[in-house]
PDB file of C-alpha atoms and ligand atoms in Angstrom:
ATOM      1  CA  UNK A  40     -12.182 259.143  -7.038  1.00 93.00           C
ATOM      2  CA  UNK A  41     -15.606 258.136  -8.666  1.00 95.00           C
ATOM      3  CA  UNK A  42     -18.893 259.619  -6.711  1.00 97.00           C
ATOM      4  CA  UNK A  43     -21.490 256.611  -5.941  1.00 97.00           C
ATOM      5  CA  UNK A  44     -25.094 258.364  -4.495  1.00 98.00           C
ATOM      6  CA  UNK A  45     -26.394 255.454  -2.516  1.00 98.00           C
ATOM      7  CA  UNK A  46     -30.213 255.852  -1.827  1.00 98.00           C
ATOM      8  CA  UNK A  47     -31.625 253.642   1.278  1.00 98.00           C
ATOM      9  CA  UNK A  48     -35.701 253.478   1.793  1.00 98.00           C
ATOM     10  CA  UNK A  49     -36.199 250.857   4.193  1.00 98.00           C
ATOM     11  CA  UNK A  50     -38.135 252.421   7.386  1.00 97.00           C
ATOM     12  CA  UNK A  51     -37.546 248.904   8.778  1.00 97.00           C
ATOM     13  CA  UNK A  52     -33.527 249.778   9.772  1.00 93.00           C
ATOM     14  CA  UNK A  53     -31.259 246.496  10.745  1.00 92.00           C
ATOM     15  CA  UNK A  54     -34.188 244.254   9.913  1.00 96.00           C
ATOM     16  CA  UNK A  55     -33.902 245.367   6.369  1.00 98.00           C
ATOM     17  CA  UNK A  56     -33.019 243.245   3.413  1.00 98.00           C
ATOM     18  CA  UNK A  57     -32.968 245.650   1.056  1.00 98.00           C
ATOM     19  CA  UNK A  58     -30.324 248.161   3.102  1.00 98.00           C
ATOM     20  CA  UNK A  59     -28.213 244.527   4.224  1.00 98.00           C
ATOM     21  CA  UNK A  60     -28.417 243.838  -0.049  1.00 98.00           C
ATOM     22  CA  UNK A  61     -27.104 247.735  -0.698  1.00 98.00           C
ATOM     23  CA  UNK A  62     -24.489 247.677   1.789  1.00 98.00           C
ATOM     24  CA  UNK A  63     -23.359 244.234   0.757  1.00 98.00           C
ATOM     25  CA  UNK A  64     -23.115 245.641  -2.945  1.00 98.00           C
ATOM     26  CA  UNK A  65     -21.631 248.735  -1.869  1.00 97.00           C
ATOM     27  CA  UNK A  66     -18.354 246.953  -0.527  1.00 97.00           C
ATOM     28  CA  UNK A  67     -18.609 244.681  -3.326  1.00 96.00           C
ATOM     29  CA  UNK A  68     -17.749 247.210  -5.497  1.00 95.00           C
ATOM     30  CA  UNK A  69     -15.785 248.919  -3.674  1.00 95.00           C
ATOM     31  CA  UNK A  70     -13.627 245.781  -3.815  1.00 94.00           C
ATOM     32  CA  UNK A  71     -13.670 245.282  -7.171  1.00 91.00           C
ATOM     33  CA  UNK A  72     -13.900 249.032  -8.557  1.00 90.00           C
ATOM     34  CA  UNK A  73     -11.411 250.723  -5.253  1.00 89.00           C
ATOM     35  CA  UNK A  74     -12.984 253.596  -3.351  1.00 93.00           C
ATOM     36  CA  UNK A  75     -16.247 255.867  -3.852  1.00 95.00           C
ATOM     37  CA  UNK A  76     -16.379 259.280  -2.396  1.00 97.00           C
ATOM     38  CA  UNK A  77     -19.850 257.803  -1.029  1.00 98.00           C
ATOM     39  CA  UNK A  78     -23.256 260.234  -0.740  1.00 98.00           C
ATOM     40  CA  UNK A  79     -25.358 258.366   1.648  1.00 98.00           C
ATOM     41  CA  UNK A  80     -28.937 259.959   0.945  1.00 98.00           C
ATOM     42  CA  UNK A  81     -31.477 257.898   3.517  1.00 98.00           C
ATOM     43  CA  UNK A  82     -34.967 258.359   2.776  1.00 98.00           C
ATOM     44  CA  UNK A  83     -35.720 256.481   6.286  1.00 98.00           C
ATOM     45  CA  UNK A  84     -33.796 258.905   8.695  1.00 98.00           C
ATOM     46  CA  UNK A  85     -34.241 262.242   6.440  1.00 98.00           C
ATOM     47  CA  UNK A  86     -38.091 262.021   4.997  1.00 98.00           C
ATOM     48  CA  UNK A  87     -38.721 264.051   2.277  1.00 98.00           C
ATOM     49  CA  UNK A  88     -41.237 266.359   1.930  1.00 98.00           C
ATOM     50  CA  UNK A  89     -44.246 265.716  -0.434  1.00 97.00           C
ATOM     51  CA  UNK A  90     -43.971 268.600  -2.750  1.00 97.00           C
ATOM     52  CA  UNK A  91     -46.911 271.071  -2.677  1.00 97.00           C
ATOM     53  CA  UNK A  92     -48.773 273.415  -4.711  1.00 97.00           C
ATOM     54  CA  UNK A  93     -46.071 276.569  -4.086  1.00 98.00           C
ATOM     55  CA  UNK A  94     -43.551 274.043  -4.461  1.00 97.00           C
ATOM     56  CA  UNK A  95     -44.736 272.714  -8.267  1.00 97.00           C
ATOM     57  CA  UNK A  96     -46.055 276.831  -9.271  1.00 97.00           C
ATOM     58  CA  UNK A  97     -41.933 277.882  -8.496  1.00 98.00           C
ATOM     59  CA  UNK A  98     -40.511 274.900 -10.392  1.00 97.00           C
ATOM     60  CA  UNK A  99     -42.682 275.889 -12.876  1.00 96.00           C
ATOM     61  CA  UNK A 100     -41.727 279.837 -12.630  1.00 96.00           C
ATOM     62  CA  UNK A 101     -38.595 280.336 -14.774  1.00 95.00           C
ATOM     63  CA  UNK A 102     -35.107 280.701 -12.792  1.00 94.00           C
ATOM     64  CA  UNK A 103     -34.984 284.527 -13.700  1.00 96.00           C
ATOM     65  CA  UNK A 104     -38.512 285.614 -12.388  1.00 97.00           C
ATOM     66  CA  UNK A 105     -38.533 283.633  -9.405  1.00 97.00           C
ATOM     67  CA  UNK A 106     -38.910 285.100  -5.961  1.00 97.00           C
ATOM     68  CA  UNK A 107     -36.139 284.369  -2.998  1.00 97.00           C
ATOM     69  CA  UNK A 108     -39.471 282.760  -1.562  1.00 98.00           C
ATOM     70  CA  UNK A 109     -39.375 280.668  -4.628  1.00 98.00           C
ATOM     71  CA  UNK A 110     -35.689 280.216  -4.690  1.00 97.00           C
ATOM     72  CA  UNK A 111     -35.574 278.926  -1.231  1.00 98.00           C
ATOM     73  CA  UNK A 112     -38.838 276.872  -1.805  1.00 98.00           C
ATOM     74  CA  UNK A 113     -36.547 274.738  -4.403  1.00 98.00           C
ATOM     75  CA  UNK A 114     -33.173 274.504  -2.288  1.00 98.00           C
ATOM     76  CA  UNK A 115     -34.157 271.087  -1.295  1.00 98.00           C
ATOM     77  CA  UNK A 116     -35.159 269.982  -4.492  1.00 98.00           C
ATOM     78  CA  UNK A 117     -31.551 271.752  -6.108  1.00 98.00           C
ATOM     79  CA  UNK A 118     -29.593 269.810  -2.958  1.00 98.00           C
ATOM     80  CA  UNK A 119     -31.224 266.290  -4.455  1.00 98.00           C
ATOM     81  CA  UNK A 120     -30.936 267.243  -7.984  1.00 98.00           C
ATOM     82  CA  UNK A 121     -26.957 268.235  -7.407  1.00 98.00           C
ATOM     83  CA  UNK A 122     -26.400 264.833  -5.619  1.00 98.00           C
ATOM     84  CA  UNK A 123     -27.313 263.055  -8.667  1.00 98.00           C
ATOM     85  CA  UNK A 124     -25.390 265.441 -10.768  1.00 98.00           C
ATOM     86  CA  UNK A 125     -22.420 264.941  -9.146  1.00 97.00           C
ATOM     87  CA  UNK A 126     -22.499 260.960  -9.177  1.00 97.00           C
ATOM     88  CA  UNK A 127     -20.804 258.600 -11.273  1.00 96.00           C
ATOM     89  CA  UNK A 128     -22.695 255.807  -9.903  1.00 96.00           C
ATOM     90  CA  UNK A 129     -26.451 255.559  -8.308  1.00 98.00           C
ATOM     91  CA  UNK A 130     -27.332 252.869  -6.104  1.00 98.00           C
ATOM     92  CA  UNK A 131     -30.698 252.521  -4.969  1.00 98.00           C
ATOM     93  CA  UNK A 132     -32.142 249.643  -2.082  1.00 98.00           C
ATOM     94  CA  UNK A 133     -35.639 249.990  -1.384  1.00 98.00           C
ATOM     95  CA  UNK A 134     -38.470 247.427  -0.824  1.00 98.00           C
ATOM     96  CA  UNK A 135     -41.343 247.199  -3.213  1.00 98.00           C
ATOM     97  CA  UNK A 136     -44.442 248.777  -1.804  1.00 98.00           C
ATOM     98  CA  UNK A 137     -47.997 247.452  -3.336  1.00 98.00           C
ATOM     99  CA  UNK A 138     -46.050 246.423  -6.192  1.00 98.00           C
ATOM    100  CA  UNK A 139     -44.293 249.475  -7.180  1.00 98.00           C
ATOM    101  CA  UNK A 140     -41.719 252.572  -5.082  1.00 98.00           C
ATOM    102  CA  UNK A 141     -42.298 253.239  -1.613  1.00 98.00           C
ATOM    103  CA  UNK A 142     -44.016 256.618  -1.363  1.00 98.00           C
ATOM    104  CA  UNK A 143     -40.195 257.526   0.513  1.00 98.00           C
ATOM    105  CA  UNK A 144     -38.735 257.363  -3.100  1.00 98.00           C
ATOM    106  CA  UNK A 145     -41.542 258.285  -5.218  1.00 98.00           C
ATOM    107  CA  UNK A 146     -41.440 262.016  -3.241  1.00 98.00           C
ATOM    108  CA  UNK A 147     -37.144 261.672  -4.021  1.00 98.00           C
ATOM    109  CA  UNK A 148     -38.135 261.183  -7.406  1.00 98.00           C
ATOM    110  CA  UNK A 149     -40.742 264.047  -7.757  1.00 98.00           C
ATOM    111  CA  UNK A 150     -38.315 266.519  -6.107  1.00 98.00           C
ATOM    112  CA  UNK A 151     -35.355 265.495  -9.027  1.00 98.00           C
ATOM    113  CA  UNK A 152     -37.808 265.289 -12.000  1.00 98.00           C
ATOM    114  CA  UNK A 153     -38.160 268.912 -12.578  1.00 97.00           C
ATOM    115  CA  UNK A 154     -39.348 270.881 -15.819  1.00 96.00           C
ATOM    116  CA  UNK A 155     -36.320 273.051 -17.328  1.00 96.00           C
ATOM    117  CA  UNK A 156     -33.620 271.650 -14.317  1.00 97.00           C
ATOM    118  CA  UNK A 157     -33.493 268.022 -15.606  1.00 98.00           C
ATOM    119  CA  UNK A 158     -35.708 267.690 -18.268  1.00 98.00           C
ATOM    120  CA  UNK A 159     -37.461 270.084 -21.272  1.00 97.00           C
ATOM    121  CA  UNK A 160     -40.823 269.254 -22.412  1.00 95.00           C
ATOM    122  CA  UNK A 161     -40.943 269.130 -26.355  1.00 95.00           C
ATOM    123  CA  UNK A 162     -43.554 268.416 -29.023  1.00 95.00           C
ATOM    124  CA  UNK A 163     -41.510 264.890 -28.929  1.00 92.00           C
ATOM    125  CA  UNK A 164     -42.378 264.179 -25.224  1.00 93.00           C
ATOM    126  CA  UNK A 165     -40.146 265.010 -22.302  1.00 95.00           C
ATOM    127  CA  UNK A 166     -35.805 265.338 -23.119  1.00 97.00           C
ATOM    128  CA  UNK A 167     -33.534 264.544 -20.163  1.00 98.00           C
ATOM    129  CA  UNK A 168     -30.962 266.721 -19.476  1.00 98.00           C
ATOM    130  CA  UNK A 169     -28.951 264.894 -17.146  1.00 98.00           C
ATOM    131  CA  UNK A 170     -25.712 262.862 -17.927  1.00 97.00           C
ATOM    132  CA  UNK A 171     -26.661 259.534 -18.392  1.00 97.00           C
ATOM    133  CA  UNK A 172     -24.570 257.221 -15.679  1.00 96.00           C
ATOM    134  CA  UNK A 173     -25.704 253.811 -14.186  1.00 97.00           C
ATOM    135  CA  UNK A 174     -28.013 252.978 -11.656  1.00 97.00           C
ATOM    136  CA  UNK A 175     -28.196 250.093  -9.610  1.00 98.00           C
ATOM    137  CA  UNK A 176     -31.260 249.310  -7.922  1.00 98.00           C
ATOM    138  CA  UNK A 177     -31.748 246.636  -5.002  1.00 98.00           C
ATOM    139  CA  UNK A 178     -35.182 245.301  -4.303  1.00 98.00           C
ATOM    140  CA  UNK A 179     -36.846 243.179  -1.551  1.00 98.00           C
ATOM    141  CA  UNK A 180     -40.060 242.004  -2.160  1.00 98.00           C
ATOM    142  CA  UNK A 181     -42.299 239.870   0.818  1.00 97.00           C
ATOM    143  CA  UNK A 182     -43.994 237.871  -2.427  1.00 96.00           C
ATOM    144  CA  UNK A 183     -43.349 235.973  -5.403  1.00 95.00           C
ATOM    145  CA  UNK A 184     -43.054 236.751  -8.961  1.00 94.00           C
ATOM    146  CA  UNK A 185     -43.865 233.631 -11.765  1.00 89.00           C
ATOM    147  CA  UNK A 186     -46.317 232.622 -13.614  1.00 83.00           C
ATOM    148  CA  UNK A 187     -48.669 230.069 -11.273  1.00 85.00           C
ATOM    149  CA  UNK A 188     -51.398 231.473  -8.855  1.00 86.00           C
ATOM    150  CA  UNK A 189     -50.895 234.084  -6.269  1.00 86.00           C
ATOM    151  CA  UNK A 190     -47.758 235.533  -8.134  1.00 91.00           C
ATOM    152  CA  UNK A 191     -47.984 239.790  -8.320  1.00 96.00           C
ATOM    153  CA  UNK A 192     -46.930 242.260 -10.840  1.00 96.00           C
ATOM    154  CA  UNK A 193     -43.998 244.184 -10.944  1.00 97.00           C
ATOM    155  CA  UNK A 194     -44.852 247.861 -11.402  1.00 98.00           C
ATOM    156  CA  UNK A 195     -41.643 248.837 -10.023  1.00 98.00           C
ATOM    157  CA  UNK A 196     -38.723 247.883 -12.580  1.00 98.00           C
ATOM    158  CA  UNK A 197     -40.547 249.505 -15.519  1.00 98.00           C
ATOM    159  CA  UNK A 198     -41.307 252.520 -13.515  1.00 98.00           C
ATOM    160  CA  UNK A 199     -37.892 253.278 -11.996  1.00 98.00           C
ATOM    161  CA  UNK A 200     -36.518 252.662 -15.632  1.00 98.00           C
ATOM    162  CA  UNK A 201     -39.073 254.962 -17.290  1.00 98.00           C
ATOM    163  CA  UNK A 202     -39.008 258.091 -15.248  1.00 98.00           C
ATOM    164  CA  UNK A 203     -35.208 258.409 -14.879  1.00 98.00           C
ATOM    165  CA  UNK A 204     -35.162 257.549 -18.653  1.00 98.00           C
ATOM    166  CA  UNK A 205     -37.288 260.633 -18.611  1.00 98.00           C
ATOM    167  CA  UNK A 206     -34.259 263.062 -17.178  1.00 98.00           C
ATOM    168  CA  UNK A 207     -31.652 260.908 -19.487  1.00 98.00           C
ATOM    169  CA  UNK A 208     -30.647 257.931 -17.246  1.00 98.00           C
ATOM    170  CA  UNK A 209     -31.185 255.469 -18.968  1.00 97.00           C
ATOM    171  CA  UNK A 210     -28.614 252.772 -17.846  1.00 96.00           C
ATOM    172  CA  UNK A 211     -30.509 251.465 -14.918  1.00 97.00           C
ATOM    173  CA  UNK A 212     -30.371 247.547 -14.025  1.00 97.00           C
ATOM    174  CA  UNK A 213     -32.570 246.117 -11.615  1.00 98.00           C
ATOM    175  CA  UNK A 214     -32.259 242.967  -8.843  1.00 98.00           C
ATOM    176  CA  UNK A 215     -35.460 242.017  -7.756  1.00 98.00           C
ATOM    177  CA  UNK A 216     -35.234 239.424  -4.513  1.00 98.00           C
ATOM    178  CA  UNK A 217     -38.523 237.922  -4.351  1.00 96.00           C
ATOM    179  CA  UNK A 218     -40.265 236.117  -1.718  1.00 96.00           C
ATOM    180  CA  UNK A 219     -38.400 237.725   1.064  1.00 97.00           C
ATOM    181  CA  UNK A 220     -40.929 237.439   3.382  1.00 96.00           C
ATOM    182  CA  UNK A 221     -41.472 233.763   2.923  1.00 95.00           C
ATOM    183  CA  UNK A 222     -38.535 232.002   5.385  1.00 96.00           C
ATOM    184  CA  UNK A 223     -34.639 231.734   5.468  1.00 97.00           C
ATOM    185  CA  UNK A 224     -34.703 229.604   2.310  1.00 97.00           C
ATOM    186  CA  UNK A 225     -36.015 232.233   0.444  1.00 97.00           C
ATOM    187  CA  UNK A 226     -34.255 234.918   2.301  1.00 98.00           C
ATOM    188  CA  UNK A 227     -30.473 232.945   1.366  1.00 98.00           C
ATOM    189  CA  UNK A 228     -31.664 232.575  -2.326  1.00 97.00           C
ATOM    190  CA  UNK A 229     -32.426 236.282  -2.572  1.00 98.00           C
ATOM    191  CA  UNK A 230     -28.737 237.233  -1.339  1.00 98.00           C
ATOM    192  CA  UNK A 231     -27.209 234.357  -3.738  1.00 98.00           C
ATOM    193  CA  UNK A 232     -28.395 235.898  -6.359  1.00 97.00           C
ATOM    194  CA  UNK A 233     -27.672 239.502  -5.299  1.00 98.00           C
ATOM    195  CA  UNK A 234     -23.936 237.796  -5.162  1.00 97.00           C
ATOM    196  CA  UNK A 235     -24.570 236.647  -8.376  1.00 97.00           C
ATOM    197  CA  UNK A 236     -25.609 239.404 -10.102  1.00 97.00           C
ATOM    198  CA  UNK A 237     -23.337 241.801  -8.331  1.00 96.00           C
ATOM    199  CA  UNK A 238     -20.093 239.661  -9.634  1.00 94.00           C
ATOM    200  CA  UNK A 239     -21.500 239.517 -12.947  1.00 93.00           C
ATOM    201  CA  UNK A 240     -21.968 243.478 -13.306  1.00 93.00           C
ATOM    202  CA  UNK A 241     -19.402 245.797 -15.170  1.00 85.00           C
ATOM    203  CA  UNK A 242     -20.910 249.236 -14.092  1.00 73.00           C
ATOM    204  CA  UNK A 243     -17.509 250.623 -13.993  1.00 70.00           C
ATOM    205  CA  UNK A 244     -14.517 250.731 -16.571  1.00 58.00           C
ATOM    206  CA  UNK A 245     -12.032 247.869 -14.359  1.00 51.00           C
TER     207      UNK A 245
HETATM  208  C1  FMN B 591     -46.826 248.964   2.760  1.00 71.37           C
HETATM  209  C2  FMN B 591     -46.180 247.707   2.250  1.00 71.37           C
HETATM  210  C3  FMN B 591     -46.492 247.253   0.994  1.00 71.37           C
HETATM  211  C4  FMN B 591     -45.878 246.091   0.504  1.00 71.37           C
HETATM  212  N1  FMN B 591     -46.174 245.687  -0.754  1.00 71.37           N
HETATM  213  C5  FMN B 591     -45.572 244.601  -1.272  1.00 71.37           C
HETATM  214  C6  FMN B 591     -45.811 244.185  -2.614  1.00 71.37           C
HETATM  215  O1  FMN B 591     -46.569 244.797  -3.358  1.00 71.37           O
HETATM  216  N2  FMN B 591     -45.176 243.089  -3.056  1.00 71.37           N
HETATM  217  C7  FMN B 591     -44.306 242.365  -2.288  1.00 71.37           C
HETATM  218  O2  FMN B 591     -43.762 241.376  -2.764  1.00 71.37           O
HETATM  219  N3  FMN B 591     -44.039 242.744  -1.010  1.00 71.37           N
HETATM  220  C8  FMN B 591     -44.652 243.836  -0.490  1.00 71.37           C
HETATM  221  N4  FMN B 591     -44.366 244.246   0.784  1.00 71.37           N
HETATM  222  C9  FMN B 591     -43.368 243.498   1.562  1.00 71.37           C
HETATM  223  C10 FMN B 591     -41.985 244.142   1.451  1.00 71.37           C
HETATM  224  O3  FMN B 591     -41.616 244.374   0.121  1.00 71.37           O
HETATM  225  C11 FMN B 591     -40.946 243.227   2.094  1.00 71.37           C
HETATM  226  O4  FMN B 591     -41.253 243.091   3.467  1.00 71.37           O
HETATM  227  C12 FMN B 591     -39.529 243.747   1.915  1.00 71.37           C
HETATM  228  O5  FMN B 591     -38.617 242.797   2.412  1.00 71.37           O
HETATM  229  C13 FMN B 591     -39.330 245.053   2.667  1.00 71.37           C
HETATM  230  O6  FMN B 591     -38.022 245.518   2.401  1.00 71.37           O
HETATM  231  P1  FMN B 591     -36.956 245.650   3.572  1.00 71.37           P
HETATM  232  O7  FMN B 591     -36.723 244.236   4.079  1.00 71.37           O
HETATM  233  O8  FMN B 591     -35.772 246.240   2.945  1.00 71.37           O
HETATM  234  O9  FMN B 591     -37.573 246.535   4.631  1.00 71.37           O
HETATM  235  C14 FMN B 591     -44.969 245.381   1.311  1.00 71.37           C
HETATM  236  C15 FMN B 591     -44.677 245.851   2.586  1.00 71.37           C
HETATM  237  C16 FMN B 591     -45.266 246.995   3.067  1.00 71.37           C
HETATM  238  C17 FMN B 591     -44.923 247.491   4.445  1.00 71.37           C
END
């Protein structure tokens, strides 16, 4: 049975679009693709830990002259990093947060980006060393995105598809449901075309 790592952010629990739009994916595909042995890893319920100065000097240390302080400093970081290892299939539902990751997934993201474990710098720039697999990422945004007045930037899509390009994912598709925050209209247009998107995806062999 295929392993799907599903990643949750919202603080904001039942009220959340973004974790209604994952789970509403996740049986979608379940439907269409049969079971996942499912890794639910919630950034919401389970904060992560900013990393810190001892943290970055041992995941800089190589493995064979670390300290069992050192060791034990990265078991978090090796529990995250095996997660995505082990998946077939990412899924990721988050809100955008001034324009870019909540700070919830940007710490999930510095504790898997780590020199030597899933990526080698070269002269060339950084090489992944993962397994490249797809990611699908689910994304509620309060505002709108277009080209007249008052529309915002989207630092997010870029960024998510940059740094995990960085440790060799680089099949990562993005849903962006804008102007969440702006009534039920909105708020029935944003699922649509999560529905729409979700039937039109072939993430998996059928
Ligand atoms: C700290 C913070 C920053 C936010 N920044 C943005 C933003 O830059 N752009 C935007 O469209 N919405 C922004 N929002 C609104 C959220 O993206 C929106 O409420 C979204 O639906 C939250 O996701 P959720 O419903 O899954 O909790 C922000 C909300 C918070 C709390």
């Amino acid at each position: 049975m295929p392993t799907l790592l599903h990643i949750s952010v919202s603080t904001r629990a039942g009220a959340s679009y973004s974790r209604r739009a994952g789970e509403r994916l996740l049986t979608q595909l379940m439907l269409r693709h049969g079971p996942f042995d499912v890794i639910e890893r919630d950034l919401a319920a389970e904060p992560l830990p900013h990393i810190d100065g001892a943290v970055a000097e041992a995941s800089l240390t190589p493995e064979a002259a670390r300290s069992p302080a050192q060791h034990a400093l990265l078991a978090l970081s090796e529990t995250l990093v095996c997660e995505l290892e082990s998946a077939d299939l990412v899924l990721i539902s988050t809100p955008m947060h001034n324009f870019t990751v909540p700070s919830a997934l940007k710490a999930w993201i510095d504790h898997v980006v780590r020199p030597n474990r899933t990526f080698r710098s070269t002269p060339a720039g950084k090489v992944g060393l993962l397994r490249d697999r797809p990611v699908l990422v689910v994304v509620s945004c309060g505002g709108p995105f277009h080209d007249g007045p008052g529309s915002q930037r989207d630092f997010l899509t870029p960024y998510l598809q940059y740094v995990l390009g960085s440790v060799g994912i680089t099949q990562v598709e993005v849903l962006r449901m804008d102007d969440m925050g702006r009534g039920e209209a909105c708020v029935a247009r944003g699922f649509a075309r999560l529905d729409a998107w979700s039937a039109s995806l072939a993430v998996l062999p059928a």
